[in-house]
Amino acid sequence: MAGILENNFAQQEHLMLDFEPMDAIHREFLTLCAALAQADQNAYLERLDALIAHTVLHFEQENQWMQVHDFPSAGCHRREHNAVLDVIRDVRTCTLQGDFEVGMRLAQELPNWFSHHVDTMDAALAKFLRETDAAAATAA
Ligand SMILES: [Fe+2]
Ligand SMILES: [Fe+2]
């Protein structure tokens, strides 16, 4: 299990997007994913709820950035956020019904989904926000 945690931390540098407000959120997401992957059956639900609480705020923050700055691909990005949250909540229901294996599969798959999401949608948003910030600084 220590390997999973080390792996996640090793991945963090690769996943950073040079936009600190988003990178800070993403570090927290990875830490919570690693904690979930190490959870036994007793600790699982509490850690999943911590991850859900974080993810709601994480996605709301990105959705808000997209809305405020009129980001062109906002609809697609927002839909993916909603779809992932739906999956996580479905898994929560399954684990409540006693299916711990589907919970562990989620813990294994979430970092893979996240890596892809960061490389595509979040990277595009971070670049847009960096340029928006730079434009605002130039105009000031
Ligand atoms: Fe994100
Ligand atoms: Fe995102």
Coordinates of N, CA and C and ligand atoms in Angstrom, one line a residue:
M1 N 0.8 -1.2 0.0 CA 0.0 0.0 0.0 C 0.9 1.3 0.0
A2 N 2.0 1.2 0.6 CA 2.9 2.4 0.6 C 3.3 2.7 -0.8
G3 N 3.4 1.7 -1.7 CA 3.7 1.9 -3.1 C 2.7 2.7 -3.8
I4 N 1.4 2.5 -3.5 CA 0.4 3.3 -4.1 C 0.5 4.8 -3.8
L5 N 0.8 5.0 -2.5 CA 1.0 6.4 -2.0 C 2.2 7.0 -2.7
E6 N 3.3 6.3 -2.7 CA 4.5 6.8 -3.4 C 4.2 7.1 -4.9
N7 N 3.5 6.2 -5.5 CA 3.2 6.3 -6.9 C 2.4 7.6 -7.1
N8 N 1.4 7.8 -6.3 CA 0.6 9.0 -6.4 C 1.4 10.3 -6.3
F9 N 2.3 10.3 -5.3 CA 3.1 11.5 -5.1 C 4.1 11.6 -6.3
A10 N 4.6 10.5 -6.8 CA 5.5 10.6 -7.9 C 4.8 11.2 -9.1
Q11 N 3.5 10.9 -9.2 CA 2.7 11.4 -10.4 C 2.4 12.8 -10.3
Q12 N 2.5 13.4 -9.1 CA 2.0 14.7 -8.9 C 2.7 15.7 -9.7
E13 N 4.1 15.6 -9.8 CA 4.8 16.6 -10.6 C 4.4 16.6 -12.0
H14 N 4.2 15.4 -12.5 CA 3.8 15.3 -13.9 C 2.4 15.9 -14.2
L15 N 1.6 15.9 -13.1 CA 0.2 16.3 -13.3 C 0.1 17.8 -13.0
M16 N 1.1 18.5 -12.5 CA 1.0 19.9 -12.2 C 0.9 20.7 -13.5
L17 N 0.1 21.8 -13.4 CA -0.3 22.5 -14.7 C 0.2 24.0 -14.6
D18 N 1.1 24.3 -13.6 CA 1.6 25.7 -13.5 C 0.5 26.7 -13.4
F19 N -0.6 26.3 -12.7 CA -1.6 27.3 -12.2 C -1.9 26.9 -10.8
E20 N -1.3 27.6 -9.9 CA -1.2 27.1 -8.5 C -2.6 26.8 -7.8
P21 N -3.6 27.7 -8.1 CA -4.9 27.4 -7.4 C -5.5 26.1 -7.8
M22 N -5.3 25.7 -9.1 CA -5.8 24.4 -9.5 C -4.8 23.3 -9.1
D23 N -3.5 23.5 -9.1 CA -2.6 22.5 -8.7 C -2.8 22.1 -7.2
A24 N -3.1 23.1 -6.4 CA -3.3 22.8 -5.0 C -4.5 21.9 -4.8
I25 N -5.6 22.2 -5.5 CA -6.8 21.3 -5.5 C -6.4 19.9 -6.0
H26 N -5.6 19.8 -7.0 CA -5.3 18.5 -7.6 C -4.4 17.7 -6.6
R27 N -3.5 18.4 -5.9 CA -2.7 17.7 -4.9 C -3.6 17.0 -3.8
E28 N -4.6 17.8 -3.4 CA -5.5 17.3 -2.4 C -6.3 16.1 -3.0
F29 N -6.8 16.2 -4.2 CA -7.5 15.1 -4.8 C -6.6 13.8 -4.8
L30 N -5.4 13.9 -5.2 CA -4.5 12.8 -5.3 C -4.2 12.2 -3.9
T31 N -4.1 13.0 -2.9 CA -3.9 12.6 -1.6 C -5.1 11.8 -1.1
L32 N -6.3 12.3 -1.4 CA -7.5 11.6 -0.9 C -7.7 10.3 -1.7
C33 N -7.3 10.3 -3.0 CA -7.4 9.0 -3.8 C -6.5 8.0 -3.2
A34 N -5.3 8.4 -2.8 CA -4.3 7.5 -2.2 C -4.8 6.9 -0.9
A35 N -5.4 7.8 -0.1 CA -6.0 7.4 1.2 C -7.1 6.4 1.0
L36 N -7.9 6.6 -0.1 CA -9.0 5.7 -0.4 C -8.5 4.3 -0.8
A37 N -7.4 4.3 -1.6 CA -6.8 3.0 -2.1 C -6.3 2.2 -0.9
Q38 N -5.9 2.9 0.2 CA -5.3 2.2 1.3 C -6.4 1.8 2.4
A39 N -7.6 2.2 2.1 CA -8.7 2.0 3.2 C -9.1 0.5 3.2
D40 N -9.3 0.0 4.4 CA -9.9 -1.3 4.6 C -11.4 -1.0 4.6
Q41 N -12.2 -2.1 4.7 CA -13.6 -2.0 4.6 C -14.2 -1.1 5.6
N42 N -13.6 -1.0 6.8 CA -14.1 -0.2 7.9 C -13.9 1.3 7.6
A43 N -12.8 1.6 7.0 CA -12.5 3.0 6.8 C -13.0 3.5 5.5
Y44 N -13.4 2.6 4.6 CA -13.7 3.0 3.2 C -14.7 4.1 3.0
L45 N -15.8 4.0 3.7 CA -16.9 4.9 3.5 C -16.6 6.3 3.9
E46 N -15.9 6.4 5.1 CA -15.5 7.7 5.6 C -14.5 8.4 4.6
R47 N -13.6 7.6 4.0 CA -12.6 8.2 3.1 C -13.3 8.5 1.8
L48 N -14.3 7.7 1.4 CA -15.0 8.0 0.1 C -15.8 9.3 0.3
D49 N -16.4 9.5 1.5 CA -17.2 10.7 1.7 C -16.3 11.9 1.7
A50 N -15.0 11.8 2.2 CA -14.1 12.9 2.2 C -13.7 13.2 0.8
L51 N -13.5 12.1 0.0 CA -13.2 12.4 -1.5 C -14.4 13.0 -2.2
I52 N -15.6 12.6 -1.9 CA -16.8 13.2 -2.5 C -16.9 14.6 -2.2
A53 N -16.7 14.9 -0.9 CA -16.8 16.3 -0.4 C -15.8 17.2 -1.1
H54 N -14.6 16.7 -1.2 CA -13.5 17.4 -2.0 C -13.9 17.6 -3.4
T55 N -14.4 16.5 -4.0 CA -14.6 16.5 -5.5 C -15.7 17.5 -5.9
V56 N -16.7 17.6 -5.0 CA -17.8 18.5 -5.3 C -17.2 19.9 -5.4
L57 N -16.4 20.3 -4.4 CA -15.8 21.6 -4.3 C -14.8 21.9 -5.5
H58 N -14.0 20.8 -5.7 CA -13.0 20.8 -6.8 C -13.7 21.1 -8.2
F59 N -14.8 20.4 -8.5 CA -15.5 20.6 -9.7 C -16.2 21.9 -9.7
E60 N -16.8 22.3 -8.6 CA -17.5 23.6 -8.6 C -16.6 24.7 -8.8
Q61 N -15.4 24.7 -8.3 CA -14.4 25.7 -8.5 C -14.0 25.8 -10.0
E62 N -13.7 24.7 -10.6 CA -13.4 24.7 -12.0 C -14.6 25.2 -12.9
N63 N -15.8 24.7 -12.5 CA -17.0 25.2 -13.3 C -17.1 26.7 -13.2
Q64 N -16.9 27.2 -12.0 CA -17.0 28.6 -11.7 C -16.0 29.4 -12.5
W65 N -14.7 28.9 -12.6 CA -13.7 29.6 -13.4 C -14.1 29.6 -14.8
M66 N -14.7 28.5 -15.3 CA -15.1 28.4 -16.7 C -16.2 29.4 -17.0
Q67 N -17.1 29.5 -16.1 CA -18.3 30.4 -16.2 C -17.9 31.9 -16.2
V68 N -17.1 32.2 -15.2 CA -16.7 33.6 -15.0 C -15.8 34.1 -16.2
H69 N -15.0 33.3 -16.7 CA -14.1 33.7 -17.8 C -14.5 33.3 -19.2
D70 N -15.8 32.8 -19.2 CA -16.4 32.4 -20.5 C -15.5 31.4 -21.3
F71 N -15.1 30.4 -20.7 CA -14.2 29.4 -21.3 C -15.0 28.6 -22.4
P72 N -14.4 28.5 -23.6 CA -15.1 28.0 -24.8 C -15.6 26.5 -24.6
S73 N -14.8 25.6 -24.0 CA -15.2 24.2 -23.9 C -15.9 23.9 -22.6
A74 N -16.6 24.9 -22.0 CA -17.1 24.6 -20.7 C -18.1 23.5 -20.6
G75 N -19.0 23.4 -21.6 CA -20.1 22.4 -21.5 C -19.5 21.0 -21.4
C76 N -18.6 20.7 -22.3 CA -18.0 19.4 -22.3 C -17.3 19.0 -21.0
H77 N -16.5 20.0 -20.5 CA -15.8 19.8 -19.3 C -16.7 19.6 -18.1
R78 N -17.8 20.4 -18.1 CA -18.7 20.3 -17.0 C -19.5 19.0 -17.0
R79 N -19.8 18.5 -18.2 CA -20.5 17.2 -18.3 C -19.6 16.1 -17.8
E80 N -18.3 16.2 -18.1 CA -17.4 15.1 -17.6 C -17.4 15.1 -16.1
H81 N -17.3 16.3 -15.5 CA -17.3 16.4 -14.0 C -18.6 15.8 -13.5
N82 N -19.7 16.1 -14.1 CA -21.0 15.5 -13.6 C -21.0 14.0 -13.7
A83 N -20.5 13.5 -14.8 CA -20.5 12.1 -15.1 C -19.7 11.3 -14.0
V84 N -18.5 11.9 -13.7 CA -17.6 11.3 -12.8 C -18.2 11.3 -11.4
L85 N -18.8 12.4 -11.0 CA -19.5 12.5 -9.7 C -20.6 11.5 -9.6
D86 N -21.4 11.3 -10.7 CA -22.4 10.3 -10.7 C -21.9 8.9 -10.4
V87 N -20.8 8.6 -11.1 CA -20.2 7.3 -10.9 C -19.7 7.1 -9.5
I88 N -19.1 8.1 -9.0 CA -18.6 8.0 -7.6 C -19.7 7.7 -6.6
R89 N -20.8 8.5 -6.8 CA -22.0 8.3 -5.9 C -22.7 7.0 -6.1
D90 N -22.7 6.5 -7.4 CA -23.2 5.1 -7.6 C -22.4 4.1 -6.8
V91 N -21.1 4.3 -6.9 CA -20.2 3.3 -6.2 C -20.4 3.4 -4.7
R92 N -20.7 4.6 -4.2 CA -21.0 4.7 -2.7 C -22.2 3.9 -2.4
T93 N -23.3 4.0 -3.3 CA -24.5 3.2 -3.0 C -24.1 1.7 -3.0
C94 N -23.3 1.3 -4.0 CA -22.9 -0.2 -4.0 C -22.2 -0.6 -2.8
T95 N -21.3 0.2 -2.3 CA -20.5 -0.2 -1.1 C -21.4 -0.2 0.1
L96 N -22.4 0.7 0.1 CA -23.3 0.7 1.3 C -24.1 -0.6 1.3
Q97 N -24.3 -1.2 0.1 CA -25.1 -2.4 -0.1 C -24.2 -3.6 0.1
G98 N -22.9 -3.4 0.4 CA -22.0 -4.5 0.7 C -21.0 -4.8 -0.4
D99 N -21.0 -4.1 -1.5 CA -20.1 -4.5 -2.6 C -18.8 -3.6 -2.4
F100 N -17.9 -4.2 -1.6 CA -16.6 -3.5 -1.4 C -15.7 -3.6 -2.6
E101 N -15.8 -4.6 -3.4 CA -14.9 -4.8 -4.5 C -15.1 -3.7 -5.5
V102 N -16.3 -3.3 -5.8 CA -16.5 -2.2 -6.7 C -15.9 -0.9 -6.2
G103 N -15.9 -0.8 -4.8 CA -15.3 0.4 -4.2 C -13.8 0.4 -4.4
M104 N -13.2 -0.8 -4.3 CA -11.7 -0.9 -4.5 C -11.4 -0.7 -6.0
R105 N -12.3 -1.1 -6.9 CA -12.0 -0.8 -8.3 C -12.0 0.7 -8.6
L106 N -13.0 1.4 -7.9 CA -13.0 2.8 -8.1 C -11.7 3.4 -7.7
A107 N -11.2 3.0 -6.5 CA -10.0 3.6 -6.0 C -8.8 3.3 -6.9
Q108 N -8.8 2.2 -7.6 CA -7.7 1.9 -8.6 C -7.9 2.7 -9.9
E109 N -9.1 2.9 -10.3 CA -9.4 3.6 -11.6 C -9.4 5.1 -11.5
L110 N -9.7 5.6 -10.4 CA -9.8 7.1 -10.3 C -8.5 7.8 -10.7
P111 N -7.4 7.4 -10.2 CA -6.1 8.1 -10.6 C -5.9 8.0 -12.2
N112 N -6.3 6.9 -12.8 CA -6.2 6.8 -14.3 C -7.1 7.8 -15.0
W113 N -8.3 7.8 -14.5 CA -9.3 8.8 -15.1 C -8.7 10.2 -14.9
F114 N -8.2 10.5 -13.7 CA -7.8 11.8 -13.3 C -6.6 12.2 -14.2
S115 N -5.7 11.3 -14.4 CA -4.5 11.6 -15.2 C -4.9 12.0 -16.6
H116 N -5.9 11.3 -17.2 CA -6.4 11.7 -18.5 C -7.1 13.0 -18.5
H117 N -7.9 13.2 -17.5 CA -8.7 14.5 -17.4 C -7.8 15.7 -17.2
V118 N -6.7 15.5 -16.4 CA -5.7 16.6 -16.3 C -5.0 16.9 -17.6
D119 N -4.6 15.8 -18.3 CA -3.8 16.0 -19.5 C -4.7 16.7 -20.6
T120 N -5.9 16.5 -20.5 CA -6.8 17.1 -21.6 C -7.5 18.3 -21.1
M121 N -8.6 18.1 -20.4 CA -9.6 19.2 -20.1 C -9.0 20.2 -19.1
D122 N -8.4 19.7 -18.0 CA -7.8 20.6 -17.0 C -6.6 21.4 -17.6
A123 N -5.8 20.7 -18.4 CA -4.6 21.4 -19.0 C -5.1 22.6 -19.8
A124 N -6.1 22.3 -20.6 CA -6.6 23.4 -21.5 C -7.2 24.6 -20.7
L125 N -7.9 24.2 -19.6 CA -8.5 25.3 -18.7 C -7.3 26.0 -18.0
A126 N -6.3 25.3 -17.5 CA -5.2 26.0 -16.8 C -4.5 27.0 -17.7
K127 N -4.3 26.5 -19.0 CA -3.6 27.4 -20.0 C -4.4 28.6 -20.2
F128 N -5.7 28.4 -20.4 CA -6.6 29.5 -20.6 C -6.6 30.5 -19.5
L129 N -6.6 30.0 -18.2 CA -6.6 30.8 -17.0 C -5.3 31.6 -16.9
R130 N -4.2 30.9 -17.2 CA -2.9 31.5 -17.1 C -2.8 32.7 -18.1
E131 N -3.3 32.5 -19.3 CA -3.3 33.5 -20.3 C -4.3 34.7 -19.9
T132 N -5.4 34.3 -19.3 CA -6.3 35.4 -18.9 C -5.7 36.2 -17.8
D133 N -5.0 35.5 -16.8 CA -4.3 36.2 -15.8 C -3.2 37.2 -16.4
A134 N -2.5 36.6 -17.3 CA -1.4 37.4 -17.9 C -2.0 38.6 -18.7
A135 N -3.1 38.4 -19.3 CA -3.8 39.5 -20.1 C -4.3 40.6 -19.1
A136 N -4.8 40.1 -18.0 CA -5.3 41.1 -16.9 C -4.1 41.9 -16.3
A137 N -3.0 41.2 -16.1 CA -1.8 41.9 -15.6 C -1.3 42.9 -16.5
T138 N -1.3 42.6 -17.8 CA -0.8 43.5 -18.9 C -1.7 44.7 -18.9
A139 N -3.0 44.5 -18.8 CA -4.0 45.6 -19.0 C -4.0 46.5 -17.7
A140 N -3.6 45.9 -16.6 CA -3.6 46.7 -15.3 C -2.5 47.8 -15.3
Ligands
FE1 FE -9.4 19.3 -11.8
FE2 FE -11.8 19.4 -14.5

